[in-house]
XYZ file of C-alpha atoms in Angstrom:
609
model
C 59.112 38.064 7.319
C 57.317 39.679 4.347
C 54.749 36.855 4.249
C 54.065 37.333 7.958
C 53.619 41.081 7.452
C 51.242 40.442 4.536
C 49.235 38.000 6.652
C 49.024 40.519 9.492
C 47.912 43.249 7.092
C 45.352 40.952 5.535
C 44.025 39.982 8.965
C 43.793 43.637 9.959
C 41.916 44.358 6.735
C 39.415 41.575 7.441
C 38.857 42.908 10.968
C 38.252 46.398 9.570
C 35.837 45.105 6.926
C 33.944 43.043 9.494
C 33.730 45.990 11.890
C 32.604 48.286 9.061
C 29.997 45.748 7.955
C 28.518 45.523 11.459
C 28.588 49.299 11.746
C 26.793 49.865 8.442
C 24.095 47.286 9.195
C 23.095 49.348 12.243
C 21.898 52.115 9.930
C 19.010 50.007 8.570
C 15.881 52.091 9.077
C 17.951 55.025 10.397
C 18.372 57.280 7.366
C 19.248 60.445 9.303
C 22.151 58.766 11.088
C 23.329 57.336 7.775
C 23.353 60.844 6.299
C 25.538 62.119 9.131
C 27.975 59.270 8.488
C 28.703 60.513 4.981
C 28.582 64.202 5.861
C 31.203 63.535 8.535
C 33.627 62.205 5.929
C 33.729 65.619 4.219
C 33.399 67.909 7.204
C 35.428 70.834 5.863
C 33.488 71.073 2.607
C 30.148 70.945 4.404
C 31.311 73.585 6.904
C 32.250 75.846 3.972
C 28.804 75.333 2.406
C 27.094 76.031 5.739
C 29.171 79.158 6.380
C 28.574 80.414 2.835
C 24.810 80.034 3.163
C 24.859 81.668 6.597
C 26.846 84.694 5.388
C 24.819 85.010 2.166
C 21.508 84.990 4.065
C 22.942 87.482 6.550
C 23.926 89.802 3.706
C 20.474 89.439 2.127
C 18.797 90.397 5.407
C 21.235 93.245 5.971
C 20.308 94.468 2.498
C 16.749 94.976 3.738
C 18.086 97.112 6.556
C 20.280 98.920 4.025
C 17.185 99.783 1.991
C 15.536 101.123 5.161
C 18.566 103.365 5.837
C 18.560 104.584 2.237
C 14.851 105.483 2.384
C 15.268 107.287 5.717
C 18.263 109.228 4.319
C 16.400 110.466 1.217
C 14.359 113.342 2.807
C 17.558 115.143 3.866
C 19.623 113.722 1.022
C 19.878 116.874 -1.061
C 21.308 118.830 1.879
C 23.550 115.983 3.023
C 24.333 113.817 -0.076
C 27.147 111.982 1.725
C 24.516 110.229 3.873
C 22.720 108.912 0.779
C 25.996 107.890 -0.871
C 27.118 106.020 2.249
C 23.790 104.177 2.484
C 23.964 103.407 -1.244
C 27.537 102.018 -1.069
C 26.697 99.840 1.936
C 23.694 98.435 0.089
C 25.760 97.686 -3.049
C 28.485 95.934 -1.008
C 25.889 93.808 0.770
C 24.278 92.788 -2.535
C 27.668 91.852 -4.047
C 28.663 89.875 -0.928
C 25.297 88.098 -0.988
C 25.886 86.845 -4.550
C 29.572 86.032 -3.954
C 28.947 83.741 -0.987
C 26.103 81.916 -2.768
C 28.572 81.097 -5.544
C 31.264 79.961 -3.093
C 28.736 77.614 -1.473
C 27.563 76.354 -4.863
C 31.079 75.579 -6.118
C 31.970 73.742 -2.913
C 28.701 71.795 -2.851
C 29.134 70.719 -6.482
C 32.163 68.673 -5.435
C 31.170 67.700 -1.910
C 27.617 66.507 -2.605
C 28.641 64.531 -5.696
C 31.502 63.024 -3.677
C 29.042 61.915 -1.005
C 26.924 60.272 -3.707
C 29.971 58.305 -4.865
C 30.751 57.295 -1.285
C 27.210 55.959 -0.855
C 27.292 53.937 -4.088
C 30.717 52.455 -3.337
C 29.918 51.488 0.235
C 26.465 50.142 -0.567
C 27.829 48.018 -3.426
C 30.616 46.691 -1.190
C 28.085 45.808 1.523
C 25.670 44.298 -0.998
C 28.355 42.143 -2.624
C 29.278 40.678 0.779
C 25.840 39.106 1.191
C 25.574 35.339 0.912
C 24.108 33.863 -2.321
C 20.846 33.086 -0.508
C 20.213 36.832 -0.191
C 20.388 37.308 -3.972
C 18.258 34.241 -4.649
C 15.324 35.937 -2.921
C 15.687 39.361 -4.582
C 15.374 40.663 -8.126
C 18.645 42.186 -9.413
C 16.743 45.221 -10.689
C 15.247 45.857 -7.256
C 18.663 45.735 -5.583
C 20.372 47.946 -8.157
C 17.509 50.443 -7.999
C 17.827 50.549 -4.195
C 21.543 51.417 -4.466
C 20.771 54.201 -6.955
C 17.764 55.341 -4.893
C 19.922 55.641 -1.776
C 22.586 57.691 -3.548
C 20.016 59.914 -5.256
C 18.069 60.395 -2.025
C 21.210 61.424 -0.114
C 22.131 63.878 -2.876
C 18.614 65.326 -2.965
C 18.430 65.644 0.825
C 21.757 67.493 0.933
C 20.666 69.857 -1.832
C 17.274 70.414 -0.233
C 18.783 71.199 3.158
C 21.478 73.501 1.743
C 19.405 75.453 -0.781
C 15.733 75.046 0.219
C 15.446 74.384 3.961
C 18.414 76.138 5.559
C 18.081 79.569 3.839
C 14.434 80.151 4.848
C 15.205 79.003 8.415
C 18.039 81.514 8.664
C 15.982 84.171 6.894
C 13.087 83.756 9.293
C 15.350 83.856 12.364
C 17.183 86.945 11.110
C 14.011 88.693 9.991
C 12.352 88.169 13.356
C 15.436 89.566 15.109
C 15.394 92.643 12.838
C 11.686 93.228 13.460
C 12.576 93.591 17.159
C 14.262 96.891 16.213
C 10.818 98.243 15.318
C 8.703 96.407 17.915
C 9.720 93.789 20.474
C 6.104 92.555 20.995
C 5.782 92.106 17.211
C 9.022 90.107 17.181
C 7.848 87.865 20.044
C 4.560 87.277 18.231
C 6.489 86.296 15.102
C 8.566 83.812 17.102
C 5.461 82.215 18.565
C 3.610 81.971 15.256
C 6.648 80.750 13.281
C 7.603 78.040 15.780
C 4.002 76.874 16.076
C 3.597 76.795 12.301
C 6.860 74.868 11.803
C 5.962 72.263 14.448
C 2.478 71.853 12.991
C 3.843 71.354 9.476
C 6.510 68.912 10.665
C 3.905 66.830 12.488
C 1.683 66.720 9.415
C 4.664 65.877 7.199
C 5.585 62.934 9.430
C 2.093 61.515 9.063
C 2.722 61.174 5.334
C 5.809 58.958 5.752
C 3.873 55.724 5.152
C 2.556 57.079 1.838
C 6.060 58.068 0.703
C 7.530 54.696 1.685
C 4.747 52.881 -0.180
C 5.583 54.858 -3.307
C 9.313 54.101 -2.930
C 8.598 50.361 -2.634
C 6.303 50.387 -5.688
C 8.868 52.320 -7.755
C 11.599 49.805 -6.883
C 9.255 46.939 -7.786
C 8.654 48.425 -11.232
C 12.423 48.756 -11.775
C 12.861 45.116 -10.808
C 10.149 43.983 -13.224
C 11.682 45.965 -16.077
C 15.146 44.488 -15.540
C 13.708 40.979 -15.202
C 11.710 41.188 -18.446
C 14.407 42.939 -20.482
C 16.987 40.408 -19.301
C 14.737 37.578 -20.516
C 13.469 39.217 -23.698
C 14.480 36.210 -25.800
C 12.250 33.978 -23.691
C 9.411 36.517 -23.836
C 9.500 36.579 -27.627
C 9.907 32.813 -27.924
C 6.607 32.336 -26.103
C 4.838 35.269 -27.827
C 4.359 36.893 -24.438
C 5.056 40.531 -25.270
C 1.364 41.524 -24.867
C 1.161 39.559 -21.611
C 4.266 41.278 -20.216
C 2.905 44.672 -21.280
C -0.282 43.947 -19.332
C 1.724 42.786 -16.324
C 3.878 45.906 -16.401
C 0.786 48.080 -16.826
C -0.641 46.588 -13.635
C 2.583 47.366 -11.757
C 2.662 50.895 -13.186
C -0.958 51.425 -12.178
C -0.135 50.430 -8.594
C 2.954 52.653 -8.581
C 0.999 55.593 -10.040
C -1.705 55.232 -7.397
C 0.921 55.233 -4.624
C 2.672 58.231 -6.154
C -0.614 60.137 -6.499
C -1.403 59.533 -2.827
C 2.045 60.816 -1.886
C 1.795 63.951 -4.061
C -1.788 64.774 -2.999
C -0.716 64.699 0.617
C 2.063 67.156 -0.207
C -0.422 69.467 -1.925
C -2.693 69.338 1.115
C 0.160 70.559 3.298
C 1.034 73.348 0.871
C -2.592 74.529 0.741
C -2.893 74.684 4.532
C 0.407 76.525 4.746
C -0.505 79.084 2.069
C -3.789 80.020 3.778
C -2.122 80.369 7.169
C 0.807 82.497 6.013
C -1.410 84.797 3.927
C -3.486 85.688 6.999
C -0.344 86.031 9.071
C 1.294 88.476 6.618
C -1.822 90.639 6.375
C -1.967 90.903 10.161
C 1.742 91.809 10.350
C 1.415 94.602 7.763
C -1.682 95.993 9.507
C 0.133 96.052 12.835
C 3.059 97.977 11.263
C 0.739 100.573 9.684
C -0.952 101.079 13.055
C 2.482 101.791 14.613
C 3.266 104.245 11.784
C -0.076 105.994 12.346
C 0.802 106.339 16.035
C 4.141 107.893 15.081
C 6.051 104.963 16.548
C 7.528 103.789 13.222
C 9.276 105.617 10.366
C 8.454 105.216 6.697
C 11.653 103.206 6.257
C 10.644 100.927 9.120
C 7.260 100.335 7.501
C 9.050 99.317 4.297
C 11.494 97.193 6.340
C 8.787 95.335 8.242
C 6.753 94.894 5.058
C 9.708 93.383 3.185
C 10.662 91.254 6.193
C 7.053 90.106 6.498
C 7.095 88.927 2.907
C 10.494 87.309 3.538
C 8.977 85.415 6.452
C 5.957 84.529 4.289
C 8.122 83.137 1.516
C 10.493 81.598 4.075
C 7.782 79.620 5.839
C 6.382 78.546 2.466
C 9.806 77.399 1.231
C 10.461 75.725 4.567
C 7.152 73.879 4.366
C 7.942 72.649 0.857
C 11.445 71.660 1.961
C 10.188 69.799 5.027
C 7.674 67.880 2.961
C 10.248 67.026 0.294
C 12.769 66.026 2.947
C 10.227 63.754 4.571
C 9.568 62.071 1.242
C 13.228 61.547 0.365
C 14.236 60.468 3.860
C 11.371 57.971 3.787
C 12.690 56.622 0.480
C 16.202 56.464 1.935
C 14.907 54.642 5.008
C 13.046 52.115 2.875
C 16.179 51.426 0.825
C 18.324 50.937 3.935
C 15.877 48.377 5.299
C 16.227 46.367 2.087
C 19.990 46.572 1.609
C 21.419 46.842 5.113
C 20.110 43.606 6.543
C 22.872 41.826 8.521
C 25.070 39.478 6.506
C 24.088 35.849 6.975
C 27.650 34.524 6.546
C 30.089 37.254 7.624
C 33.727 36.327 7.235
C 35.274 35.469 10.573
C 37.939 37.813 11.887
C 40.239 34.902 12.859
C 40.331 33.217 9.438
C 43.659 32.188 7.927
C 44.707 31.989 4.256
C 44.126 28.587 2.693
C 47.458 26.801 2.241
C 47.327 23.979 -0.270
C 50.067 21.396 -0.206
C 47.918 18.643 -1.705
C 44.493 19.734 -3.101
C 42.267 17.227 -1.324
C 38.540 17.781 -0.726
C 36.656 16.214 2.197
C 33.039 16.245 3.364
C 32.789 15.027 6.964
C 29.269 14.164 8.169
C 27.793 17.167 6.369
C 24.078 17.838 6.702
C 22.551 20.758 4.857
C 19.109 22.129 4.035
C 18.094 25.329 2.282
C 15.965 27.674 4.356
C 12.443 26.352 4.773
C 13.112 23.153 2.782
C 13.822 19.530 3.544
C 17.478 18.407 3.998
C 19.452 18.033 0.758
C 22.477 16.298 2.300
C 22.258 14.057 5.363
C 25.467 13.016 7.169
C 27.219 13.185 3.816
C 30.802 11.874 3.626
C 33.148 12.088 0.656
C 36.943 12.032 0.335
C 38.631 13.162 -2.885
C 42.374 12.664 -3.169
C 44.779 15.195 -4.624
C 44.937 15.040 -8.426
C 41.943 12.717 -8.615
C 39.185 13.092 -11.207
C 35.780 12.428 -9.669
C 32.458 12.509 -11.471
C 29.196 13.150 -9.598
C 25.996 11.686 -10.991
C 22.516 11.165 -9.643
C 18.871 12.161 -10.113
C 17.895 15.830 -10.195
C 17.630 17.199 -6.652
C 19.977 14.589 -5.222
C 22.437 17.235 -3.989
C 25.124 17.498 -6.695
C 24.878 21.274 -7.204
C 24.654 21.744 -3.444
C 28.000 19.968 -3.081
C 29.555 22.493 -5.478
C 27.955 25.383 -3.580
C 29.309 24.104 -0.255
C 32.818 23.615 -1.664
C 32.782 27.292 -2.696
C 31.397 28.232 0.760
C 28.259 29.799 -0.667
C 26.406 28.258 2.271
C 27.279 26.996 5.727
C 26.356 23.368 6.514
C 24.114 22.846 9.514
C 26.394 20.076 10.806
C 29.747 18.662 9.782
C 32.542 20.373 7.881
C 33.975 20.797 4.391
C 37.768 20.683 4.235
C 40.242 21.476 1.496
C 43.809 20.283 1.988
C 42.812 19.409 5.542
C 41.579 22.934 6.423
C 37.986 23.694 7.369
C 36.900 26.187 4.693
C 34.747 28.093 7.206
C 38.017 29.095 8.901
C 39.922 30.243 5.811
C 39.709 33.578 4.047
C 37.167 33.753 1.275
C 39.677 35.281 -1.128
C 42.185 32.459 -0.694
C 39.412 29.857 -1.057
C 38.131 31.426 -4.260
C 41.674 31.642 -5.629
C 42.101 27.888 -5.130
C 39.010 26.963 -7.167
C 38.151 27.389 -10.842
C 34.743 26.519 -12.225
C 33.357 25.921 -15.706
C 29.577 26.183 -15.329
C 26.844 24.693 -17.466
C 25.739 28.130 -18.638
C 28.894 30.225 -18.882
C 28.300 33.694 -17.450
C 29.988 36.554 -19.298
C 30.015 40.289 -18.684
C 29.024 42.875 -21.262
C 32.720 43.591 -21.752
C 35.471 42.597 -24.147
C 36.422 38.937 -24.427
C 39.881 39.889 -23.171
C 38.395 41.301 -19.961
C 36.128 38.279 -19.554
C 38.956 35.759 -19.935
C 41.316 37.443 -17.508
C 38.570 38.248 -15.031
C 40.176 36.050 -12.373
C 43.701 37.284 -13.214
C 43.344 41.008 -14.057
C 47.093 41.556 -14.459
C 47.581 38.705 -16.961
C 49.361 39.689 -20.151
C 47.705 39.370 -23.544
C 50.227 36.659 -24.407
C 49.075 34.644 -21.372
C 45.469 35.124 -22.459
C 46.216 33.911 -25.983
C 47.933 30.772 -24.658
C 44.874 30.049 -22.513
C 42.683 30.563 -25.593
C 44.750 28.067 -27.571
C 44.392 25.507 -24.779
C 40.623 26.104 -24.802
C 40.312 25.796 -28.615
C 39.201 29.429 -28.915
C 41.678 30.539 -31.572
C 39.480 29.610 -34.542
C 36.395 31.662 -33.686
C 38.427 34.503 -32.128
C 40.181 34.991 -35.454
C 36.775 35.357 -37.117
C 35.602 37.982 -34.625
C 35.690 41.569 -35.947
C 37.647 42.817 -32.938
C 39.355 39.596 -31.904
C 39.896 39.611 -28.145
C 38.542 43.165 -28.034
C 35.112 42.038 -29.260
C 32.397 42.824 -26.725
C 30.628 39.655 -25.598
C 27.185 41.296 -25.261
C 24.778 40.949 -22.364
C 25.626 37.614 -20.672
C 27.589 36.665 -23.794
C 24.624 37.075 -26.167
C 26.905 37.627 -29.185
C 28.453 34.156 -28.804
C 27.090 30.674 -29.328
C 26.791 28.241 -26.446
C 29.937 26.396 -27.474
C 31.885 29.630 -27.825
C 30.804 30.791 -24.381
C 31.893 27.466 -22.901
C 35.320 27.719 -24.499
C 35.708 31.272 -23.170
C 34.844 29.908 -19.709
C 37.457 27.168 -20.128
C 40.058 29.740 -21.185
C 39.162 31.814 -18.127
C 39.635 28.766 -15.863
C 42.903 27.801 -17.589
C 44.318 31.291 -17.096
C 43.358 31.282 -13.421
C 45.299 28.009 -13.028
C 43.739 26.923 -9.721
C 44.580 23.528 -8.193
C 40.904 22.524 -7.872
C 38.590 22.480 -10.893
C 34.793 22.192 -10.779
C 32.973 21.227 -13.977
C 29.214 21.710 -13.839
C 27.583 20.024 -16.850
C 30.161 21.727 -19.063
C 29.055 19.920 -22.269
C 25.428 18.995 -21.628
C 23.746 21.523 -23.952
C 26.160 21.401 -26.892
C 26.092 19.864 -30.327
C 28.448 17.004 -31.147
C 31.075 19.162 -32.906
C 31.200 21.696 -30.082
C 31.278 18.924 -27.509
C 34.322 17.308 -29.137
C 36.177 20.649 -29.240
C 35.329 21.339 -25.620
C 36.186 17.812 -24.469
C 39.696 18.146 -25.867
C 40.022 21.577 -24.221
C 38.789 20.161 -20.913
C 41.252 17.299 -21.166
C 44.131 19.794 -21.271
C 42.548 21.876 -18.493
C 42.207 18.879 -16.140
C 45.900 17.997 -16.254
C 47.567 18.055 -12.803
C 44.424 19.265 -11.022
C 41.901 17.832 -8.610
C 38.727 17.684 -10.702
C 35.118 17.277 -9.598
C 32.563 17.122 -12.393
C 28.780 16.972 -12.493
C 27.636 15.244 -15.662
C 24.511 13.660 -17.078
C 26.303 12.299 -20.137
C 28.228 9.383 -18.679
C 30.378 9.196 -21.804
C 32.213 12.312 -20.619
C 33.265 10.551 -17.410
C 34.773 7.379 -18.819
C 38.357 8.609 -18.353
C 37.731 9.672 -14.749
C 39.269 7.882 -11.785
C 36.000 7.578 -9.845
C 32.285 7.941 -10.241
C 30.294 8.873 -7.130
C 26.560 8.217 -7.387
C 24.428 10.379 -5.102
C 20.782 9.824 -4.269
C 18.708 11.665 -1.656
C 21.751 13.355 -0.190
C 23.842 10.234 0.316
C 26.555 8.336 -1.536
C 24.984 5.143 -2.859
C 27.777 4.007 -5.214
C 31.475 4.823 -5.460
C 34.012 3.295 -7.797
C 35.723 3.459 -11.170
C 33.547 3.588 -14.341
C 34.502 -0.031 -15.107
C 33.669 -1.236 -11.598
C 30.266 0.493 -11.448
C 29.316 -0.715 -14.926
C 29.690 -4.269 -13.690
C 27.358 -4.049 -10.676
C 23.606 -3.358 -10.491
C 22.651 0.171 -9.556
C 21.858 3.655 -10.753
C 25.100 4.019 -12.730
C 24.682 0.817 -14.766
C 20.982 1.542 -15.426
C 21.733 5.098 -16.540
C 24.633 3.968 -18.724
C 22.517 1.300 -20.427
C 19.693 3.776 -21.026
C 22.022 6.338 -22.607
C 23.642 3.710 -24.840
C 20.211 2.595 -26.097
C 19.143 6.214 -26.722
C 22.241 7.087 -28.744
C 22.164 3.770 -30.609
C 18.473 4.062 -31.588
C 18.974 6.378 -34.615
C 21.600 4.014 -36.002
C 19.233 1.015 -35.732
C 16.445 2.850 -37.504
């Protein structure tokens, strides 16, 4: 009953993830809708921020009216001091309330806006990690990581800009225009007309600059990608004395980015200049109109001061609103550009009706599989292969014959165009990805390690493994000797991609990781090809222990490593051309016997000389 409940829960989780994935992909190129998605998750906090800003701006505007009352009360203040005191107390209360509500909004926003940023990063990483390997093959890691950060930063900046730069001047202008109506309704109507016209004009001009802002965002992401690419391959750069060349290449990218950024900023300055000239003329006209009313006896001295201060408030408000609109346009354009890069639909979404992989006997079958990478010729053509449970099978063949593609298809990195791949009789396209990955361990040619402790790297596939379990796996992988020499033992940090370890040490860590995972199917991808003889012997003995009681498929160029295997499968041009035991294939003409003879001559040559 518990297993059934777990399966139902897992199926419900997959349906939710699939639905969420489809939902998120719809936001590509729709940054405003994406913003509302995250704002909606923290509605209460955003309502508090909005209400705080609204009340604070209202108090600030009321303070202007309070000043007007205080000025009008002064002429008769000596005879009636209570009038002045009342006006003074009201003004003080309004000023205190103004500051209090700004602080309430600021405290709430500090948590809410940062929380939204975390939501964006988490969801974007989850969506990004669900892409098929082909997506990552076409993109630089630095570009993708910079897009995730750019999205989060853009959302945070937009929220801050709206809350503290765009919304207050909007409210100030609306309130100021309403208060001007107390002095003169025609003046208030004129302010409405001018303000709305100015805002629409600025918004239209700001929209025209979107292409410039998007171009800058794309160039900035490209520079980030180049930096990560070069820094990640710094050893290669130095080995080929290419530091000056890479500096020149980066300088060219920076020059392009700087030009795009300059175009974006100059357009912003053009908008600000036009706005400044317009609002200066507008304010002068407003003040002149108020003085004319005062001269006609239709406005008090306090009302002249009120309209003057409100006029400057409107002046500064339209200026701040113009700056905010331009900045918002720039950041929303950057957000839109990032969504178009990251939120492309998943090429291989997990089906909602998948079932967990149940392995009774770990067999592997390829049934009439044909596969080609996008835009390239077929790699496998009607490929058939049956591997029995517990069998050790070596794959050999010329480069490009399809060996690595077979491994990729077994792990469901790609979907074959025709045919099916089955494990324990189940089509892997109809099983959950998690259960498939749990059933397979791999020791790659170039062991990939995180910049984390060796302990974390080894138990990466089994996070809850005890340290005792890890140490047993290390003993099986012949790691104990060099781990004892490490300054921190298992707590030693491996460095970027395992840079602090030798090739042989990295391979043994990968073997320990696979041994700890204890999966029924083991893939070995040239696990000893780039090692010296001593390291190879240590790793061969570790691999021998690892292969016990597992179905093993190995890619190898050194045929000596496959002599204890049950079968050798020779692949050429996407088809099986030979299949048999090492002894059987060595006795018949073909690729295997020719390769074996060539390797024996090569290794024997030094001894002859």
